[in-house]
Amino acid sequence: EAGVTQSPTHLIKTRGQQATLRCSPISGHTSVYWYQQALGLGLQFLLWYDEGEERNRGNFPPRFSGRQFPNYSSELNVNALELEDSALYLCASSLVQGSTDTQYFGPGTRLTVL
Amino acid sequence: GENVEQHPSTLSVQEGDSAVIKCTYSDSASNYFPWYKQELGKGPQLIIDIRSNVGEKKDQRIAVTLNKTAKHFSLHITETQPEDSAVYFCAAAYSSASKIIFGSGTRLSIRP
């Protein structure tokens, strides 16, 4: 069974541009979560989608947004990129809605903002 | 607010010795506690988890203990091997808030 996949692996943008990151969950999983992991820091919760709807978001500005498609894949958009947005962006999926269900992570997208 | 504290931030042990990483959480409503291992350039991988109705869980060389009264839980790795070198994250799931809070991570190094 394929795991969580993310694309692209690396993304380089300049300040002020927009970035789009993509995630495909494990087959059968309906919940997708996004996390930001800045260099040397822990995982910060960004967004949670389930059944196409945003269920919860972390303490991030509105320029971080996303959506979930009918096939449960998800997209994270970051507008008006700032230098401090440089980080590894991780996507995770779980089988059943809710935070107490095991989350399985993808390999991440490394975003570099110049 | 919700918080998970993890200690130590770095840990170096001799190959074959045991390693212990400790975490405390703030919300007594937490009922799910996963541990993840992250190797360089990869996403976190679940290595073991425990739910609040269990005090201890073991999987080969890895064990996790949970003390709900004290609100802390620990990861124990016995007979450490070079491949155990990685960053380990604890987490606590706050079901009422529908999100998982991660600790800050422990960089474990195994000395040959």
PDB file of C-alpha atoms in Angstrom:
ATOM      1  CA  GLU A   1       0.000   0.000   0.000  1.00  0.00           C
ATOM      2  CA  ALA A   2       1.375   3.386  -0.995  1.00  0.00           C
ATOM      3  CA  GLY A   3       2.035   5.874   1.768  1.00  0.00           C
ATOM      4  CA  VAL A   4       1.328   9.581   1.858  1.00  0.00           C
ATOM      5  CA  THR A   5       2.901  11.316  -1.124  1.00  0.00           C
ATOM      6  CA  GLN A   6       3.788  14.968  -1.498  1.00  0.00           C
ATOM      7  CA  SER A   7       4.900  17.096  -4.418  1.00  0.00           C
ATOM      8  CA  PRO A   8       7.094  18.778  -5.257  1.00  0.00           C
ATOM      9  CA  THR A   9      10.028  17.560  -3.162  1.00  0.00           C
ATOM     10  CA  HIS A  10      11.666  20.959  -3.267  1.00  0.00           C
ATOM     11  CA  LEU A  11      10.283  24.376  -4.156  1.00  0.00           C
ATOM     12  CA  ILE A  12      12.188  27.611  -4.475  1.00  0.00           C
ATOM     13  CA  LYS A  13      10.308  30.908  -4.574  1.00  0.00           C
ATOM     14  CA  THR A  14      11.067  34.553  -4.066  1.00  0.00           C
ATOM     15  CA  ARG A  15       9.516  36.832  -1.481  1.00  0.00           C
ATOM     16  CA  GLY A  16       6.010  37.943  -2.408  1.00  0.00           C
ATOM     17  CA  GLN A  17       5.283  34.999  -4.693  1.00  0.00           C
ATOM     18  CA  GLN A  18       2.731  32.252  -4.108  1.00  0.00           C
ATOM     19  CA  ALA A  19       3.521  28.594  -3.445  1.00  0.00           C
ATOM     20  CA  THR A  20       1.279  25.578  -3.991  1.00  0.00           C
ATOM     21  CA  LEU A  21       2.059  22.275  -2.312  1.00  0.00           C
ATOM     22  CA  ARG A  22       0.213  19.033  -2.945  1.00  0.00           C
ATOM     23  CA  CYS A  23      -0.545  15.949  -0.907  1.00  0.00           C
ATOM     24  CA  SER A  24      -2.130  12.588  -1.653  1.00  0.00           C
ATOM     25  CA  PRO A  25      -3.274  10.628   1.414  1.00  0.00           C
ATOM     26  CA  ILE A  26      -3.096   6.909   1.954  1.00  0.00           C
ATOM     27  CA  SER A  27      -5.880   5.179   0.061  1.00  0.00           C
ATOM     28  CA  GLY A  28      -9.013   5.110   2.197  1.00  0.00           C
ATOM     29  CA  HIS A  29      -7.932   7.956   4.464  1.00  0.00           C
ATOM     30  CA  THR A  30     -10.317  10.903   4.514  1.00  0.00           C
ATOM     31  CA  SER A  31      -8.464  13.307   6.828  1.00  0.00           C
ATOM     32  CA  VAL A  32      -5.459  15.339   5.748  1.00  0.00           C
ATOM     33  CA  TYR A  33      -3.313  17.469   8.035  1.00  0.00           C
ATOM     34  CA  TRP A  34      -0.660  20.052   7.203  1.00  0.00           C
ATOM     35  CA  TYR A  35       2.285  20.962   9.438  1.00  0.00           C
ATOM     36  CA  GLN A  36       5.149  23.416   9.171  1.00  0.00           C
ATOM     37  CA  GLN A  37       8.574  22.367  10.407  1.00  0.00           C
ATOM     38  CA  ALA A  38      11.054  25.222  10.411  1.00  0.00           C
ATOM     39  CA  LEU A  39      14.746  24.328  10.569  1.00  0.00           C
ATOM     40  CA  GLY A  40      15.691  23.007  13.979  1.00  0.00           C
ATOM     41  CA  LEU A  41      12.173  23.388  15.306  1.00  0.00           C
ATOM     42  CA  GLY A  42       9.249  21.104  15.996  1.00  0.00           C
ATOM     43  CA  LEU A  43       6.089  20.537  14.032  1.00  0.00           C
ATOM     44  CA  GLN A  44       3.552  23.343  14.052  1.00  0.00           C
ATOM     45  CA  PHE A  45      -0.032  22.417  13.151  1.00  0.00           C
ATOM     46  CA  LEU A  46      -1.339  24.359  10.155  1.00  0.00           C
ATOM     47  CA  LEU A  47      -4.591  22.920   8.838  1.00  0.00           C
ATOM     48  CA  TRP A  48      -6.866  19.901   9.041  1.00  0.00           C
ATOM     49  CA  TYR A  49      -9.228  18.844   6.268  1.00  0.00           C
ATOM     50  CA  ASP A  50     -11.795  16.091   6.348  1.00  0.00           C
ATOM     51  CA  GLU A  51     -14.434  15.180   3.793  1.00  0.00           C
ATOM     52  CA  GLY A  52     -13.600  18.285   1.798  1.00  0.00           C
ATOM     53  CA  GLU A  53     -14.024  20.737   4.651  1.00  0.00           C
ATOM     54  CA  GLU A  54     -11.577  22.668   6.808  1.00  0.00           C
ATOM     55  CA  ARG A  55     -12.057  21.327  10.345  1.00  0.00           C
ATOM     56  CA  ASN A  56      -9.413  23.248  12.236  1.00  0.00           C
ATOM     57  CA  ARG A  57      -6.475  25.553  11.701  1.00  0.00           C
ATOM     58  CA  GLY A  58      -3.436  26.474  13.725  1.00  0.00           C
ATOM     59  CA  ASN A  59      -2.123  29.876  14.658  1.00  0.00           C
ATOM     60  CA  PHE A  60      -1.072  30.963  11.170  1.00  0.00           C
ATOM     61  CA  PRO A  61      -2.101  34.038   9.146  1.00  0.00           C
ATOM     62  CA  PRO A  62      -4.841  33.811   6.490  1.00  0.00           C
ATOM     63  CA  ARG A  63      -2.292  33.801   3.682  1.00  0.00           C
ATOM     64  CA  PHE A  64      -1.874  30.117   4.550  1.00  0.00           C
ATOM     65  CA  SER A  65      -4.866  28.348   3.056  1.00  0.00           C
ATOM     66  CA  GLY A  66      -5.759  25.136   1.352  1.00  0.00           C
ATOM     67  CA  ARG A  67      -8.426  22.814   0.176  1.00  0.00           C
ATOM     68  CA  GLN A  68      -9.300  19.163  -0.083  1.00  0.00           C
ATOM     69  CA  PHE A  69     -10.554  17.637  -3.295  1.00  0.00           C
ATOM     70  CA  PRO A  70     -13.271  14.974  -3.763  1.00  0.00           C
ATOM     71  CA  ASN A  71     -10.561  12.294  -4.061  1.00  0.00           C
ATOM     72  CA  TYR A  72      -9.282  13.445  -0.604  1.00  0.00           C
ATOM     73  CA  SER A  73      -6.025  14.826  -1.956  1.00  0.00           C
ATOM     74  CA  SER A  74      -5.147  18.263  -0.666  1.00  0.00           C
ATOM     75  CA  GLU A  75      -3.414  21.442  -1.637  1.00  0.00           C
ATOM     76  CA  LEU A  76      -1.696  23.989   0.592  1.00  0.00           C
ATOM     77  CA  ASN A  77      -1.353  27.514  -0.722  1.00  0.00           C
ATOM     78  CA  VAL A  78       0.910  30.125   0.766  1.00  0.00           C
ATOM     79  CA  ASN A  79       0.412  33.644  -0.574  1.00  0.00           C
ATOM     80  CA  ALA A  80       2.691  36.665  -0.304  1.00  0.00           C
ATOM     81  CA  LEU A  81       5.650  34.510   0.692  1.00  0.00           C
ATOM     82  CA  GLU A  82       7.958  35.798   3.399  1.00  0.00           C
ATOM     83  CA  LEU A  83      11.515  34.686   4.166  1.00  0.00           C
ATOM     84  CA  GLU A  84      10.383  33.043   7.407  1.00  0.00           C
ATOM     85  CA  ASP A  85       8.049  30.770   5.464  1.00  0.00           C
ATOM     86  CA  SER A  86      11.100  28.730   4.482  1.00  0.00           C
ATOM     87  CA  ALA A  87      10.503  25.352   6.076  1.00  0.00           C
ATOM     88  CA  LEU A  88       9.662  21.715   5.521  1.00  0.00           C
ATOM     89  CA  TYR A  89       5.921  21.357   4.989  1.00  0.00           C
ATOM     90  CA  LEU A  90       4.588  17.992   6.048  1.00  0.00           C
ATOM     91  CA  CYS A  91       1.305  16.403   5.160  1.00  0.00           C
ATOM     92  CA  ALA A  92      -0.253  13.586   7.165  1.00  0.00           C
ATOM     93  CA  SER A  93      -3.389  11.521   6.727  1.00  0.00           C
ATOM     94  CA  SER A  94      -5.570   9.452   9.001  1.00  0.00           C
ATOM     95  CA  LEU A  95      -8.262   6.877   8.477  1.00  0.00           C
ATOM     96  CA  VAL A  96     -11.004   8.330  10.570  1.00  0.00           C
ATOM     97  CA  GLN A  97     -11.912  11.876  11.467  1.00  0.00           C
ATOM     98  CA  GLY A  98     -10.476  13.084  14.727  1.00  0.00           C
ATOM     99  CA  SER A  99      -7.172  13.852  16.354  1.00  0.00           C
ATOM    100  CA  THR A 100      -6.909  10.575  18.220  1.00  0.00           C
ATOM    101  CA  ASP A 101      -6.538   8.567  15.060  1.00  0.00           C
ATOM    102  CA  THR A 102      -3.020   7.682  14.011  1.00  0.00           C
ATOM    103  CA  GLN A 103      -1.525  10.153  11.553  1.00  0.00           C
ATOM    104  CA  TYR A 104       0.854   8.924   8.886  1.00  0.00           C
ATOM    105  CA  PHE A 105       3.259  11.447   7.424  1.00  0.00           C
ATOM    106  CA  GLY A 106       4.580  12.031   3.938  1.00  0.00           C
ATOM    107  CA  PRO A 107       8.206  12.924   3.162  1.00  0.00           C
ATOM    108  CA  GLY A 108       7.501  16.655   3.037  1.00  0.00           C
ATOM    109  CA  THR A 109       8.067  19.542   0.643  1.00  0.00           C
ATOM    110  CA  ARG A 110      11.084  21.724   1.340  1.00  0.00           C
ATOM    111  CA  LEU A 111      10.082  25.330   0.582  1.00  0.00           C
ATOM    112  CA  THR A 112      12.843  27.879   0.266  1.00  0.00           C
ATOM    113  CA  VAL A 113      11.965  31.560   0.026  1.00  0.00           C
ATOM    114  CA  LEU A 114      14.720  33.816  -1.302  1.00  0.00           C
TER     115      LEU A 114
ATOM    116  CA  GLY B   1      -2.891  26.867  26.672  1.00  0.00           C
ATOM    117  CA  GLU B   2      -2.163  23.452  25.261  1.00  0.00           C
ATOM    118  CA  ASN B   3       1.472  22.507  25.566  1.00  0.00           C
ATOM    119  CA  VAL B   4       3.766  19.487  25.355  1.00  0.00           C
ATOM    120  CA  GLU B   5       7.234  19.766  26.855  1.00  0.00           C
ATOM    121  CA  GLN B   6       9.917  17.312  25.810  1.00  0.00           C
ATOM    122  CA  HIS B   7      13.292  16.609  27.442  1.00  0.00           C
ATOM    123  CA  PRO B   8      16.123  16.369  26.773  1.00  0.00           C
ATOM    124  CA  SER B   9      16.608  18.257  23.521  1.00  0.00           C
ATOM    125  CA  THR B  10      19.732  16.240  22.734  1.00  0.00           C
ATOM    126  CA  LEU B  11      20.800  12.833  24.021  1.00  0.00           C
ATOM    127  CA  SER B  12      23.949  10.854  23.328  1.00  0.00           C
ATOM    128  CA  VAL B  13      24.230   7.261  24.513  1.00  0.00           C
ATOM    129  CA  GLN B  14      26.695   4.445  23.996  1.00  0.00           C
ATOM    130  CA  GLU B  15      25.591   1.741  21.605  1.00  0.00           C
ATOM    131  CA  GLY B  16      23.896  -1.005  23.578  1.00  0.00           C
ATOM    132  CA  ASP B  17      22.810   1.298  26.399  1.00  0.00           C
ATOM    133  CA  SER B  18      19.261   2.502  27.015  1.00  0.00           C
ATOM    134  CA  ALA B  19      17.786   5.877  26.086  1.00  0.00           C
ATOM    135  CA  VAL B  20      14.885   7.600  27.819  1.00  0.00           C
ATOM    136  CA  ILE B  21      12.961  10.624  26.534  1.00  0.00           C
ATOM    137  CA  LYS B  22      10.352  12.307  28.701  1.00  0.00           C
ATOM    138  CA  CYS B  23       7.333  14.468  27.886  1.00  0.00           C
ATOM    139  CA  THR B  24       4.740  16.300  29.912  1.00  0.00           C
ATOM    140  CA  TYR B  25       1.416  17.643  28.714  1.00  0.00           C
ATOM    141  CA  SER B  26      -0.886  20.305  30.046  1.00  0.00           C
ATOM    142  CA  ASP B  27      -4.417  19.296  29.046  1.00  0.00           C
ATOM    143  CA  SER B  28      -5.814  16.524  31.214  1.00  0.00           C
ATOM    144  CA  ALA B  29      -8.326  15.756  28.437  1.00  0.00           C
ATOM    145  CA  SER B  30      -5.546  14.308  26.258  1.00  0.00           C
ATOM    146  CA  ASN B  31      -6.117  10.640  25.584  1.00  0.00           C
ATOM    147  CA  TYR B  32      -3.744   9.661  22.756  1.00  0.00           C
ATOM    148  CA  PHE B  33       0.056   9.857  22.844  1.00  0.00           C
ATOM    149  CA  PRO B  34       2.035   8.896  19.731  1.00  0.00           C
ATOM    150  CA  TRP B  35       5.815   8.900  19.310  1.00  0.00           C
ATOM    151  CA  TYR B  36       7.461   9.647  15.977  1.00  0.00           C
ATOM    152  CA  LYS B  37      10.974   9.113  14.681  1.00  0.00           C
ATOM    153  CA  GLN B  38      12.307  11.483  12.032  1.00  0.00           C
ATOM    154  CA  GLU B  39      15.443  10.661  10.101  1.00  0.00           C
ATOM    155  CA  LEU B  40      17.338  13.269   8.147  1.00  0.00           C
ATOM    156  CA  GLY B  41      15.446  14.365   5.043  1.00  0.00           C
ATOM    157  CA  LYS B  42      12.382  12.261   5.796  1.00  0.00           C
ATOM    158  CA  GLY B  43       8.964  12.754   7.282  1.00  0.00           C
ATOM    159  CA  PRO B  44       8.175  11.569  10.827  1.00  0.00           C
ATOM    160  CA  GLN B  45       7.397   7.868  11.161  1.00  0.00           C
ATOM    161  CA  LEU B  46       5.145   6.519  13.904  1.00  0.00           C
ATOM    162  CA  ILE B  47       7.095   4.110  16.097  1.00  0.00           C
ATOM    163  CA  ILE B  48       4.695   3.494  18.965  1.00  0.00           C
ATOM    164  CA  ASP B  49       1.588   5.024  20.510  1.00  0.00           C
ATOM    165  CA  ILE B  50      -0.402   4.667  23.705  1.00  0.00           C
ATOM    166  CA  ARG B  51      -3.926   5.545  24.714  1.00  0.00           C
ATOM    167  CA  SER B  52      -5.031   6.779  28.115  1.00  0.00           C
ATOM    168  CA  ASN B  53      -6.621   3.521  29.162  1.00  0.00           C
ATOM    169  CA  VAL B  54      -3.187   1.829  29.124  1.00  0.00           C
ATOM    170  CA  GLY B  55      -0.222   2.513  31.424  1.00  0.00           C
ATOM    171  CA  GLU B  56       2.512   0.843  29.410  1.00  0.00           C
ATOM    172  CA  LYS B  57       3.056  -0.559  25.950  1.00  0.00           C
ATOM    173  CA  LYS B  58       6.035  -2.412  24.526  1.00  0.00           C
ATOM    174  CA  ASP B  59       7.160  -3.292  21.032  1.00  0.00           C
ATOM    175  CA  GLN B  60      10.471  -5.181  20.919  1.00  0.00           C
ATOM    176  CA  ARG B  61      13.171  -2.697  22.067  1.00  0.00           C
ATOM    177  CA  ILE B  62      10.769   0.217  22.390  1.00  0.00           C
ATOM    178  CA  ALA B  63       8.415   0.889  25.277  1.00  0.00           C
ATOM    179  CA  VAL B  64       6.229   3.796  26.305  1.00  0.00           C
ATOM    180  CA  THR B  65       4.863   4.518  29.770  1.00  0.00           C
ATOM    181  CA  LEU B  66       2.040   6.868  30.684  1.00  0.00           C
ATOM    182  CA  ASN B  67       1.281   8.460  34.055  1.00  0.00           C
ATOM    183  CA  LYS B  68      -2.035  10.278  33.694  1.00  0.00           C
ATOM    184  CA  THR B  69      -2.017  11.573  37.247  1.00  0.00           C
ATOM    185  CA  ALA B  70       1.297  13.328  36.730  1.00  0.00           C
ATOM    186  CA  LYS B  71       0.508  14.062  33.077  1.00  0.00           C
ATOM    187  CA  HIS B  72       3.738  12.710  31.719  1.00  0.00           C
ATOM    188  CA  PHE B  73       4.792   9.932  29.391  1.00  0.00           C
ATOM    189  CA  SER B  74       8.146   8.504  28.407  1.00  0.00           C
ATOM    190  CA  LEU B  75       9.820   6.614  25.583  1.00  0.00           C
ATOM    191  CA  HIS B  76      12.333   3.920  26.463  1.00  0.00           C
ATOM    192  CA  ILE B  77      14.691   2.412  23.895  1.00  0.00           C
ATOM    193  CA  THR B  78      16.769  -0.517  25.082  1.00  0.00           C
ATOM    194  CA  GLU B  79      19.886  -2.042  23.503  1.00  0.00           C
ATOM    195  CA  THR B  80      20.342   1.015  21.295  1.00  0.00           C
ATOM    196  CA  GLN B  81      21.762   0.564  17.806  1.00  0.00           C
ATOM    197  CA  PRO B  82      23.298   3.036  15.324  1.00  0.00           C
ATOM    198  CA  GLU B  83      20.070   3.088  13.308  1.00  0.00           C
ATOM    199  CA  ASP B  84      18.259   4.498  16.332  1.00  0.00           C
ATOM    200  CA  SER B  85      20.033   7.815  15.717  1.00  0.00           C
ATOM    201  CA  ALA B  86      17.306  10.306  14.713  1.00  0.00           C
ATOM    202  CA  VAL B  87      15.058  13.045  16.074  1.00  0.00           C
ATOM    203  CA  TYR B  88      12.200  11.748  18.208  1.00  0.00           C
ATOM    204  CA  PHE B  89       8.959  13.653  18.770  1.00  0.00           C
ATOM    205  CA  CYS B  90       6.315  13.000  21.371  1.00  0.00           C
ATOM    206  CA  ALA B  91       2.777  14.262  20.901  1.00  0.00           C
ATOM    207  CA  ALA B  92      -0.501  14.529  22.750  1.00  0.00           C
ATOM    208  CA  ALA B  93      -3.893  14.542  21.102  1.00  0.00           C
ATOM    209  CA  TYR B  94      -6.406  16.935  22.538  1.00  0.00           C
ATOM    210  CA  SER B  95      -9.630  15.449  21.269  1.00  0.00           C
ATOM    211  CA  SER B  96     -11.700  18.437  22.286  1.00  0.00           C
ATOM    212  CA  ALA B  97      -9.545  20.686  20.131  1.00  0.00           C
ATOM    213  CA  SER B  98      -9.235  18.132  17.339  1.00  0.00           C
ATOM    214  CA  LYS B  99      -5.524  18.504  16.810  1.00  0.00           C
ATOM    215  CA  ILE B 100      -2.260  16.948  17.911  1.00  0.00           C
ATOM    216  CA  ILE B 101       0.346  18.986  19.779  1.00  0.00           C
ATOM    217  CA  PHE B 102       3.962  17.933  19.262  1.00  0.00           C
ATOM    218  CA  GLY B 103       6.895  18.260  21.607  1.00  0.00           C
ATOM    219  CA  SER B 104       9.976  20.124  20.454  1.00  0.00           C
ATOM    220  CA  GLY B 105      11.932  16.973  19.638  1.00  0.00           C
ATOM    221  CA  THR B 106      14.960  15.089  20.977  1.00  0.00           C
ATOM    222  CA  ARG B 107      18.012  14.503  18.828  1.00  0.00           C
ATOM    223  CA  LEU B 108      19.301  11.063  19.795  1.00  0.00           C
ATOM    224  CA  SER B 109      22.855  10.089  18.844  1.00  0.00           C
ATOM    225  CA  ILE B 110      24.208   6.601  19.357  1.00  0.00           C
ATOM    226  CA  ARG B 111      27.967   6.451  19.938  1.00  0.00           C
ATOM    227  CA  PRO B 112      29.735   3.386  18.518  1.00  0.00           C
TER     228      PRO B 112
END
